[in-house]
CSV table of C-alpha atoms in Angstrom, one decimal:
chain,number,residue,atom,x,y,z
A,1,MET,CA,76.5,109.8,129.3
A,2,THR,CA,79.6,111.2,127.7
A,3,GLN,CA,82.3,113.7,128.6
A,4,GLY,CA,81.5,117.2,127.5
A,5,ASP,CA,77.8,116.5,127.5
A,6,HIS,CA,76.2,120.0,127.6
A,7,ARG,CA,72.5,119.0,127.2
A,8,THR,CA,69.9,120.4,129.6
A,9,VAL,CA,67.6,118.2,131.7
A,10,GLY,CA,64.8,118.8,129.2
A,11,GLU,CA,67.0,117.7,126.3
A,12,LEU,CA,68.1,114.6,128.1
A,13,LEU,CA,64.5,113.6,128.8
A,14,LEU,CA,63.5,114.4,125.2
A,15,ASP,CA,66.4,112.3,123.8
A,16,SER,CA,65.3,109.4,126.1
A,17,GLU,CA,61.8,109.6,124.7
A,18,PHE,CA,63.1,109.4,121.2
A,19,LEU,CA,65.3,106.4,122.1
A,20,ALA,CA,62.4,104.6,123.7
A,21,ARG,CA,60.3,105.2,120.6
A,22,ASP,CA,63.2,103.7,118.5
A,23,VAL,CA,63.2,100.6,120.8
A,24,LEU,CA,59.5,100.2,120.1
A,25,THR,CA,59.4,100.9,116.4
A,26,ASN,CA,62.5,98.9,115.3
A,27,PRO,CA,61.5,95.2,115.5
A,28,ALA,CA,64.6,94.1,113.7
A,29,ARG,CA,66.8,95.3,116.6
A,30,MET,CA,64.6,93.7,119.3
A,31,ASP,CA,66.2,91.1,121.6
A,32,GLY,CA,64.0,90.4,124.5
A,33,ARG,CA,66.8,88.9,126.6
A,34,ALA,CA,69.2,91.8,126.1
A,35,MET,CA,66.4,94.3,126.7
A,36,LEU,CA,65.3,92.6,129.9
A,37,ARG,CA,68.9,92.5,131.2
A,38,THR,CA,69.0,96.3,130.7
A,39,TRP,CA,65.5,97.4,131.7
A,40,GLY,CA,66.2,97.2,135.4
A,41,GLU,CA,68.9,99.9,135.0
A,42,VAL,CA,66.5,102.2,133.2
A,43,VAL,CA,63.9,101.9,136.0
A,44,GLU,CA,66.5,102.4,138.8
A,45,SER,CA,67.8,105.5,137.0
A,46,ALA,CA,64.3,106.8,136.6
A,47,GLY,CA,63.6,106.3,140.3
A,48,GLU,CA,66.8,108.2,141.2
A,49,LEU,CA,65.8,111.1,139.0
A,50,TRP,CA,62.3,111.2,140.4
A,51,GLU,CA,63.6,111.3,143.9
A,52,THR,CA,66.0,114.1,143.0
A,53,LEU,CA,63.4,116.3,141.5
A,54,PRO,CA,62.3,119.1,143.9
A,55,GLY,CA,59.6,117.9,146.2
A,56,GLY,CA,60.3,114.3,145.4
A,57,ALA,CA,60.9,111.6,148.0
A,58,ASP,CA,62.4,108.1,147.8
A,59,PRO,CA,59.2,105.9,148.1
A,60,MET,CA,61.4,102.8,148.6
A,61,VAL,CA,62.7,104.1,151.9
A,62,ALA,CA,60.1,106.5,153.4
A,63,ALA,CA,56.4,106.4,153.2
A,64,PRO,CA,55.2,108.1,150.0
A,65,THR,CA,54.0,111.7,150.6
A,66,ASN,CA,51.7,111.8,147.5
A,67,ALA,CA,50.1,109.5,144.9
A,68,GLU,CA,52.8,110.2,142.4
A,69,ASP,CA,55.5,109.0,144.7
A,70,ALA,CA,53.4,106.0,145.5
A,71,LEU,CA,53.1,105.2,141.9
A,72,MET,CA,56.9,105.4,141.3
A,73,GLY,CA,57.4,103.3,144.4
A,74,ARG,CA,55.2,100.6,143.0
A,75,LEU,CA,57.1,100.6,139.7
A,76,GLN,CA,60.4,100.3,141.5
A,77,SER,CA,59.1,97.5,143.6
A,78,MET,CA,57.9,95.6,140.6
A,79,ASN,CA,61.3,96.2,138.9
A,80,SER,CA,63.2,94.9,142.0
A,81,THR,CA,61.1,91.7,142.1
A,82,LEU,CA,61.6,91.2,138.4
A,83,LEU,CA,65.4,91.6,138.8
A,84,ARG,CA,65.6,89.2,141.7
A,85,ASN,CA,63.7,86.5,139.8
A,86,SER,CA,65.8,86.9,136.7
A,87,ARG,CA,69.3,86.8,138.3
A,88,GLY,CA,71.1,83.5,138.2
A,89,ARG,CA,68.5,81.9,135.9
A,90,GLU,CA,69.2,80.2,132.6
A,91,TRP,CA,67.0,82.7,131.0
A,92,PRO,CA,67.7,85.6,130.3
A,93,GLY,CA,71.2,84.6,131.6
A,94,GLU,CA,74.4,86.5,131.1
A,95,GLY,CA,75.0,88.4,127.8
A,96,PRO,CA,75.0,91.7,126.1
A,97,ALA,CA,72.9,94.7,127.0
A,98,ASP,CA,70.6,96.8,124.8
A,99,GLU,CA,72.7,99.9,124.0
A,100,ARG,CA,69.7,102.1,123.5
A,101,LEU,CA,68.3,101.3,126.9
A,102,LEU,CA,71.7,101.8,128.4
A,103,THR,CA,71.8,105.3,126.8
A,104,ILE,CA,68.4,106.1,128.3
A,105,SER,CA,69.7,105.1,131.7
A,106,GLY,CA,72.8,107.3,131.2
A,107,ASN,CA,70.6,110.2,130.2
A,108,LEU,CA,68.5,109.9,133.3
A,109,ILE,CA,71.6,109.6,135.6
A,110,ARG,CA,73.0,112.7,133.9
A,111,ALA,CA,69.7,114.6,134.4
A,112,ALA,CA,69.6,113.6,138.1
A,113,GLU,CA,73.2,115.0,138.5
A,114,LEU,CA,72.1,118.3,136.9
A,115,VAL,CA,69.0,118.6,139.1
A,116,GLN,CA,71.0,117.8,142.2
A,117,ARG,CA,73.6,120.4,141.3
A,118,TYR,CA,71.2,123.3,140.6
A,119,ARG,CA,68.1,122.5,142.6
A,120,SER,CA,69.1,125.0,145.3
A,121,ASP,CA,69.1,127.8,142.7
A,122,VAL,CA,65.4,127.5,141.9
A,123,THR,CA,62.3,128.6,143.8
A,124,LEU,CA,59.8,125.8,143.9
A,125,THR,CA,56.8,128.1,144.5
A,126,ARG,CA,57.3,129.9,141.2
A,127,ALA,CA,54.7,128.9,138.5
A,128,PRO,CA,57.3,128.4,135.7
A,129,VAL,CA,59.4,126.1,138.0
A,130,GLN,CA,56.3,124.1,138.8
A,131,ALA,CA,55.4,123.8,135.1
A,132,ASP,CA,58.9,122.5,134.3
A,133,LEU,CA,58.7,120.1,137.1
A,134,GLU,CA,55.4,118.6,135.9
A,135,ALA,CA,56.7,118.5,132.3
A,136,ALA,CA,59.8,116.6,133.5
A,137,LYS,CA,57.7,114.1,135.4
A,138,ALA,CA,55.4,113.6,132.4
A,139,ARG,CA,58.3,113.0,130.0
A,140,LEU,CA,60.0,110.6,132.4
A,141,MET,CA,57.0,108.5,133.0
A,142,HIS,CA,56.2,108.6,129.2
A,143,THR,CA,59.7,107.2,128.6
A,144,LEU,CA,59.1,104.3,131.1
A,145,TYR,CA,55.7,103.7,129.5
A,146,ILE,CA,57.0,103.5,125.9
A,147,GLY,CA,60.1,101.5,127.0
A,148,ALA,CA,58.1,99.0,129.0
A,149,HIS,CA,55.9,98.4,126.0
A,150,GLY,CA,58.9,97.9,123.8
A,151,VAL,CA,60.4,95.3,126.1
A,152,HIS,CA,57.0,93.6,126.4
A,153,VAL,CA,56.7,93.4,122.6
A,154,ALA,CA,60.3,92.0,122.4
A,155,LEU,CA,59.5,89.4,125.0
A,156,GLY,CA,56.4,88.4,123.1
A,157,GLN,CA,58.5,87.9,119.9
A,158,ASP,CA,61.0,85.7,121.9
A,159,LEU,CA,58.2,83.7,123.4
A,160,ARG,CA,56.7,83.0,119.9
A,161,ALA,CA,60.2,82.0,118.6
A,162,LEU,CA,60.7,79.6,121.6
A,163,GLN,CA,57.2,78.1,121.0
A,164,ASP,CA,58.0,77.6,117.3
A,165,GLY,CA,61.3,75.9,118.3
A,166,ARG,CA,59.4,73.5,120.6
A,167,LEU,CA,57.1,72.6,117.7
A,168,ALA,CA,60.1,72.0,115.5
A,169,GLY,CA,61.7,69.7,118.1
A,170,ARG,CA,64.7,72.0,118.7
A,171,ALA,CA,66.2,72.4,122.2
A,172,THR,CA,65.0,75.7,123.8
A,173,PHE,CA,64.8,77.6,127.0
A,174,PRO,CA,61.8,76.9,129.3
A,175,LEU,CA,58.8,79.0,128.5
A,176,THR,CA,57.6,79.8,132.0
A,177,PRO,CA,60.1,82.6,132.9
A,178,VAL,CA,59.6,84.2,129.5
A,179,ARG,CA,55.8,84.3,130.0
A,180,ALA,CA,56.2,85.6,133.6
A,181,ALA,CA,58.6,88.4,132.5
A,182,ARG,CA,56.3,89.4,129.6
A,183,ASP,CA,53.2,89.5,131.8
A,184,ARG,CA,55.1,91.6,134.5
A,185,LEU,CA,56.2,94.1,131.8
A,186,ALA,CA,52.5,94.3,130.7
A,187,SER,CA,51.5,95.2,134.3
A,188,PHE,CA,54.3,97.7,134.6
A,189,GLU,CA,53.2,99.3,131.3
A,190,ALA,CA,49.6,99.6,132.5
A,191,ILE,CA,50.6,101.3,135.8
A,192,ALA,CA,52.9,103.8,134.1
A,193,GLY,CA,50.2,104.3,131.4
A,194,SER,CA,47.7,105.4,134.1
A,195,TYR,CA,50.0,108.4,134.9
A,196,VAL,CA,50.7,109.1,131.3
A,197,SER,CA,47.0,109.2,130.4
A,198,ARG,CA,46.4,111.9,133.0
A,199,THR,CA,49.4,114.1,132.3
A,200,TYR,CA,50.7,113.6,128.7
A,201,PRO,CA,50.8,115.8,126.7
A,202,ALA,CA,48.9,118.4,128.8
A,203,ALA,CA,51.8,118.8,131.3
A,204,LEU,CA,54.1,119.9,128.4
A,205,ARG,CA,51.9,123.0,127.5
A,206,ASP,CA,53.9,125.4,129.7
A,207,GLU,CA,57.2,123.7,129.6
A,208,HIS,CA,60.0,126.3,129.4
A,209,ARG,CA,62.1,126.5,126.2
A,210,SER,CA,65.3,128.5,126.1
A,211,THR,CA,66.1,130.6,123.1
A,212,PRO,CA,68.3,128.6,120.8
A,213,GLU,CA,71.9,129.7,120.6
A,214,PRO,CA,72.5,131.2,117.1
A,215,ASN,CA,75.6,129.1,116.3
A,216,ARG,CA,74.7,125.8,118.1
A,217,VAL,CA,73.6,123.9,115.0
A,218,SER,CA,76.6,125.0,112.9
A,219,ASN,CA,79.0,124.1,115.7
A,220,ALA,CA,77.3,120.8,116.4
A,221,LEU,CA,77.3,119.7,112.7
A,222,ALA,CA,80.9,120.8,112.2
A,223,THR,CA,82.0,118.9,115.3
A,224,TRP,CA,80.1,115.8,114.2
A,225,GLU,CA,81.5,115.8,110.7
A,226,ILE,CA,85.0,116.1,112.0
A,227,GLN,CA,84.4,113.3,114.5
A,228,THR,CA,83.0,110.9,111.9
A,229,HIS,CA,86.1,111.3,109.8
A,230,ARG,CA,88.3,110.6,112.8
A,231,THR,CA,86.3,107.5,113.6
A,232,LEU,CA,86.4,106.2,110.1
A,233,ALA,CA,90.2,106.8,110.1
A,234,THR,CA,90.9,105.1,113.4
A,235,SER,CA,88.1,102.8,114.4
A,236,ILE,CA,86.2,101.1,111.6
A,237,SER,CA,83.6,98.7,113.0
A,238,GLY,CA,80.0,97.7,112.2
A,239,ALA,CA,78.8,99.5,115.3
A,240,ASN,CA,80.5,102.8,114.3
A,241,LEU,CA,79.3,102.5,110.7
A,242,MET,CA,75.8,101.9,112.0
A,243,ALA,CA,75.9,104.9,114.3
A,244,ILE,CA,77.3,107.2,111.5
A,245,THR,CA,74.7,106.2,108.9
A,246,GLN,CA,71.8,106.4,111.4
A,247,THR,CA,72.8,109.8,112.5
A,248,HIS,CA,73.4,111.2,109.0
A,249,ALA,CA,70.0,109.9,107.9
A,250,TRP,CA,68.5,111.7,110.8
A,251,VAL,CA,70.4,114.9,110.0
A,252,LEU,CA,69.0,114.8,106.5
A,253,MET,CA,65.5,114.4,107.8
A,254,ALA,CA,66.0,117.4,110.1
A,255,ALA,CA,67.5,119.4,107.1
A,256,GLN,CA,64.4,118.6,105.1
A,257,ARG,CA,62.2,120.1,107.8
A,258,LEU,CA,64.3,123.2,108.2
A,259,LEU,CA,64.6,123.8,104.5
A,260,HIS,CA,60.9,123.3,104.0
A,261,ALA,CA,60.3,126.0,106.6
A,262,ALA,CA,62.9,128.2,104.8
A,263,ALA,CA,61.1,127.7,101.5
A,264,GLU,CA,57.7,128.5,103.0
A,265,ALA,CA,59.1,131.6,104.7
A,266,GLY,CA,60.7,132.8,101.4
A,267,ALA,CA,64.3,132.4,102.7
A,268,ILE,CA,65.0,130.1,99.7
A,269,ASP,CA,63.4,129.6,96.3
A,270,LYS,CA,60.2,127.6,97.0
A,271,ASP,CA,59.9,126.2,93.5
A,272,GLN,CA,63.5,125.1,93.4
A,273,PHE,CA,63.2,123.5,96.8
A,274,LYS,CA,60.0,121.5,96.0
A,275,GLY,CA,61.0,120.6,92.4
A,276,ARG,CA,64.7,119.7,92.9
A,277,LEU,CA,66.2,119.9,96.4
A,278,SER,CA,63.5,118.1,98.4
A,279,PRO,CA,63.3,115.0,96.2
A,280,ALA,CA,67.1,114.8,96.2
A,281,LEU,CA,67.2,115.0,100.0
A,282,GLU,CA,64.5,112.3,100.3
A,283,ALA,CA,66.5,110.0,98.0
A,284,ALA,CA,69.8,110.7,100.0
A,285,GLN,CA,68.0,110.1,103.3
A,286,ALA,CA,66.6,106.8,102.1
A,287,SER,CA,69.9,105.5,100.9
A,288,TRP,CA,71.7,106.5,104.2
A,289,GLY,CA,68.8,104.9,106.1
A,290,ASN,CA,69.0,101.7,104.2
A,291,VAL,CA,72.7,101.3,104.9
A,292,ALA,CA,72.0,102.1,108.6
A,293,THR,CA,69.4,99.4,108.7
A,294,THR,CA,71.7,96.8,107.1
A,295,TRP,CA,74.6,97.6,109.5
A,296,GLY,CA,72.1,97.5,112.5
A,297,ASN,CA,71.0,94.0,111.4
A,298,LEU,CA,74.6,92.8,110.8
A,299,THR,CA,76.0,94.0,114.1
A,300,PRO,CA,75.0,91.8,117.1
A,301,LEU,CA,74.2,93.5,120.4
A,302,SER,CA,77.4,92.1,121.9
A,303,ALA,CA,79.4,94.1,119.3
A,304,GLN,CA,77.4,97.4,119.4
A,305,ARG,CA,80.1,99.4,121.2
A,306,ILE,CA,80.3,102.8,119.6
A,307,ASP,CA,83.2,105.2,119.8
A,308,PRO,CA,82.4,107.4,122.9
A,309,ASN,CA,83.6,110.6,121.1
A,310,LEU,CA,81.2,109.8,118.2
A,311,VAL,CA,78.4,109.2,120.8
A,312,GLY,CA,79.0,112.6,122.3
A,313,ALA,CA,79.0,114.4,119.0
A,314,THR,CA,75.8,112.6,118.0
A,315,HIS,CA,74.0,113.6,121.2
A,316,GLU,CA,74.9,117.3,120.7
A,317,THR,CA,73.9,117.2,117.0
A,318,ARG,CA,70.6,115.6,117.7
A,319,ALA,CA,69.8,118.0,120.6
A,320,ALA,CA,70.8,121.1,118.6
A,321,LEU,CA,68.5,120.1,115.7
A,322,LEU,CA,65.6,118.9,117.9
A,323,GLU,CA,65.7,122.3,119.5
A,324,LEU,CA,64.6,123.8,116.2
A,325,VAL,CA,62.4,121.1,114.5
A,326,HIS,CA,60.6,119.6,117.5
A,327,ASP,CA,57.8,121.1,119.5
A,328,ARG,CA,56.5,119.5,122.7
A,329,THR,CA,55.4,116.1,121.3
A,330,GLY,CA,55.8,116.4,117.5
A,331,PRO,CA,57.3,118.3,114.6
A,332,ALA,CA,57.4,122.1,115.0
A,333,SER,CA,55.3,124.2,112.6
A,334,VAL,CA,56.9,126.4,109.9
A,335,THR,CA,55.9,129.5,112.0
A,336,THR,CA,57.5,128.0,115.1
A,337,ILE,CA,60.8,127.1,113.3
A,338,ALA,CA,61.0,130.6,111.9
A,339,THR,CA,60.9,132.1,115.4
A,340,ARG,CA,63.7,129.9,116.6
A,341,ALA,CA,66.2,130.1,113.7
A,342,ASP,CA,67.6,132.6,111.2
A,343,LEU,CA,66.4,130.6,108.2
A,344,VAL,CA,68.9,132.3,105.8
A,345,ASP,CA,71.9,131.3,108.0
A,346,ILE,CA,70.5,127.8,108.7
A,347,ALA,CA,70.1,127.2,104.9
A,348,GLN,CA,73.7,128.1,104.3
A,349,THR,CA,74.9,125.9,107.2
A,350,LEU,CA,72.9,123.0,105.8
A,351,GLN,CA,74.4,123.5,102.3
A,352,GLN,CA,77.8,122.9,103.9
A,353,THR,CA,76.5,119.8,105.6
A,354,ILE,CA,74.9,118.4,102.4
A,355,SER,CA,78.0,119.2,100.4
A,356,ALA,CA,80.2,117.5,103.1
A,357,SER,CA,78.1,114.4,103.0
A,358,VAL,CA,79.6,113.5,99.6
A,359,ASP,CA,83.0,113.1,101.1
A,360,LEU,CA,81.5,111.2,104.1
A,361,ALA,CA,79.7,108.9,101.6
A,362,HIS,CA,83.0,108.1,99.9
A,363,GLY,CA,84.5,107.5,103.3
A,364,LEU,CA,81.7,105.0,104.1
A,365,LEU,CA,82.2,103.2,100.8
A,366,ALA,CA,85.9,102.9,101.4
A,367,ALA,CA,85.3,101.6,104.9
A,368,THR,CA,83.2,98.8,103.5
A,369,GLY,CA,86.3,97.4,102.0
A,370,ASP,CA,88.2,97.2,105.3
A,371,THR,CA,89.4,93.6,105.8
A,372,THR,CA,89.0,93.8,109.6
A,373,LEU,CA,85.2,94.3,109.5
A,374,SER,CA,83.3,91.5,111.1
A,375,ILE,CA,79.6,90.7,111.5
A,376,GLY,CA,77.3,88.4,113.5
A,377,ALA,CA,77.1,84.9,112.0
A,378,ARG,CA,73.3,84.7,112.3
A,379,ALA,CA,72.8,88.0,110.6
A,380,ALA,CA,75.2,86.9,107.9
A,381,LEU,CA,73.2,83.7,107.3
A,382,THR,CA,70.0,85.7,107.1
A,383,MET,CA,71.4,88.2,104.6
A,384,SER,CA,73.1,85.5,102.6
A,385,THR,CA,69.8,83.6,102.3
A,386,GLU,CA,68.1,86.8,101.1
A,387,LEU,CA,70.9,87.4,98.5
A,388,ASP,CA,70.6,83.8,97.4
A,389,SER,CA,66.9,84.2,96.8
A,390,HIS,CA,67.6,86.9,94.1
A,391,ARG,CA,70.3,84.8,92.3
A,392,PRO,CA,69.5,82.7,89.1
A,393,GLN,CA,68.6,79.1,90.0
A,394,ASN,CA,71.5,77.8,88.0
A,395,SER,CA,74.1,79.8,90.0
A,396,ALA,CA,77.1,78.2,91.6
A,397,ASP,CA,77.2,77.2,95.3
A,398,PRO,CA,74.7,79.2,97.4
A,399,ILE,CA,76.1,82.2,99.3
A,400,GLU,CA,74.8,80.9,102.6
A,401,ALA,CA,77.2,77.9,102.3
A,402,ALA,CA,80.0,80.3,103.2
A,403,VAL,CA,78.6,80.7,106.7
A,404,ASP,CA,79.7,78.0,109.1
A,405,ALA,CA,76.9,76.3,111.1
A,406,ASN,CA,78.9,76.2,114.3
A,407,ASP,CA,79.4,80.0,114.0
A,408,VAL,CA,75.7,80.4,113.6
A,409,VAL,CA,74.8,78.4,116.7
A,410,GLY,CA,77.1,80.6,118.9
A,411,ASN,CA,76.4,83.7,116.8
A,412,ARG,CA,80.1,84.4,116.7
A,413,GLN,CA,81.7,87.3,115.0
A,414,ILE,CA,82.9,86.3,111.5
A,415,SER,CA,84.8,88.1,108.8
A,416,LEU,CA,82.6,89.9,106.3
A,417,PRO,CA,81.8,87.4,103.5
A,418,ASP,CA,82.7,88.7,100.0
A,419,PRO,CA,79.1,88.4,98.7
A,420,ILE,CA,77.8,90.5,101.6
A,421,ARG,CA,80.6,93.0,101.2
A,422,GLY,CA,79.7,93.3,97.5
A,423,ALA,CA,76.0,94.0,98.5
A,424,LEU,CA,77.2,96.6,101.0
A,425,LYS,CA,79.4,98.3,98.4
A,426,GLN,CA,76.4,98.5,96.1
A,427,GLN,CA,74.5,100.2,98.9
A,428,GLY,CA,77.5,102.5,99.5
A,429,GLN,CA,77.6,103.5,95.9
A,430,ARG,CA,74.0,104.4,96.0
A,431,VAL,CA,74.8,106.6,99.0
A,432,VAL,CA,77.5,108.3,97.0
A,433,ASP,CA,75.3,108.8,94.0
A,434,THR,CA,72.3,110.3,96.0
A,435,SER,CA,74.5,112.4,98.2
A,436,THR,CA,76.2,113.9,95.1
A,437,SER,CA,72.8,114.7,93.6
A,438,ALA,CA,71.7,116.3,96.8
A,439,ALA,CA,74.8,118.4,97.0
A,440,ARG,CA,74.3,119.6,93.4
A,441,ALA,CA,70.6,120.4,94.2
A,442,ALA,CA,71.7,122.3,97.3
A,443,ALA,CA,73.5,124.9,95.1
A,444,ILE,CA,70.2,126.9,95.4
A,445,LEU,CA,71.1,127.5,99.0
A,446,ASP,CA,74.0,129.7,97.9
A,447,ARG,CA,71.3,132.3,97.2
A,448,ALA,CA,69.4,132.0,100.5
A,449,GLY,CA,67.7,135.3,101.3
A,450,GLU,CA,67.7,136.6,97.7
A,451,ALA,CA,64.4,137.2,95.9
A,452,PRO,CA,63.5,134.2,93.8
A,453,GLN,CA,64.4,134.3,90.1
A,454,THR,CA,61.7,135.1,87.6
A,455,SER,CA,61.2,132.8,84.7
A,456,GLN,CA,62.4,135.5,82.3
A,457,GLU,CA,65.6,135.9,84.2
A,458,ARG,CA,66.2,132.2,84.1
A,459,MET,CA,65.6,132.2,80.3
A,460,ASN,CA,68.0,135.2,79.9
A,461,GLY,CA,70.7,133.6,82.0
A,462,ARG,CA,70.9,136.7,84.2
A,463,SER,CA,71.0,135.0,87.6
A,464,HIS,CA,74.8,135.6,87.7
A,465,GLU,CA,74.1,139.4,87.9
A,466,ARG,CA,72.7,139.0,91.4
A,467,ARG,CA,75.9,137.3,92.6
A,468,ALA,CA,78.3,139.8,90.9
A,469,PRO,CA,79.6,142.9,92.7
A,470,SER,CA,77.6,146.0,92.2
A,471,ARG,CA,79.0,148.6,89.8
A,472,ALA,CA,79.9,150.9,92.6
A,473,LEU,CA,82.2,148.2,94.0
A,474,VAL,CA,83.9,147.3,90.6
A,475,PRO,CA,87.4,148.9,90.3
A,476,ASN,CA,87.9,151.5,87.7
A,477,GLN,CA,89.2,149.7,84.5
A,478,ARG,CA,91.7,152.3,83.5
A,479,GLY,CA,95.0,150.7,84.1
A,480,CYS,CA,97.1,152.5,86.7
A,481,GLU,CA,95.0,155.6,87.1
A,482,ARG,CA,94.1,156.5,90.6
């Protein structure tokens, strides 16, 4: 939750679903111990929101009034038992939290505050209100279901790593508490899944959607671009670079969807989009995504503290774009997007964003040279080993020798080794090159809304005539005559 957060309850729940999916689909960022430490907060926040929803009751205090409250009460009880058994133990022990799960918890707390503030303004007996209530419950339980599965998978990974350590004769944590936590998460997942299987996605069919504000996307993107430059100027860190690159890769993905809709609807030249702009956007998105993955791997959970102002700008940007490109449970169709946005205006807004990404790419490349940057020692060793594997066999001392073994054991923050910095600069240069190509290809968006050029006009070089003033508006070329 951040200051100035203007997202609706529905947007907060949708964002939580997306974050839960990211937890599940990003194995490289899975840390079972950190996720288990944070999972309890997610369930507690979900229980508070469930209780706050109109008609809801606290099943942990009073007798449940219906099967749904009983189910949430069971999940909260399971969570309380898991937390009690985990506290004070060697495993998972004290340590960092999972920032994505913390964000989900913050979203749910914010949603509960909004419901509490405005619940007296709604009439529960109205059909649209009931539909929104059912949709909110379905999204909330779906988030718990996906999140529980993600924690379960992470704990399974940790268990296998501990077992491998035992076989190799290394000192490890006891296996029993890890197995117990994994099995309890599996049970939690099954119970939440029983509700999801009955309600998701059917309950979302009549979910209310407000008409998107015309300038929301342009304002959100402008605010985000300004904030990224401020963050790069004042607070360079692995966590902030990770957040910036992740978000920009996501923005380019959303831009691809929106511009595809614009091309299909005739708002921009379809042939130019397919033949030139779309491939350039794909290449740019891939390069930004690769850098985001690298910084995500290099930044340990204990150091993933992102600039709060950047977090707020990211939330609003994601919400504004999702409002256009997402529909219920998946991507919105071309027809649906066309009803939500002025595709000519959105194309021109996205041209500005794509053009501005060149400057942001150069800022990212410059930030890679910052001498204060630090990374996790274990991730440094992993990346150094990978870089070594691609070097000639007769090379000098291996890169991984630059990483101290004591730092690896404690996974301390270490200065960015020069070989890794060099690899990051290569990735950064790729971001600059692909962003520049995308900006050049986006020149077609200057003519959004105009009829596509014919092949004859392109051959004759007459496209400039469409952009020139009409004869009626050209001043009389007779010197000082009036």
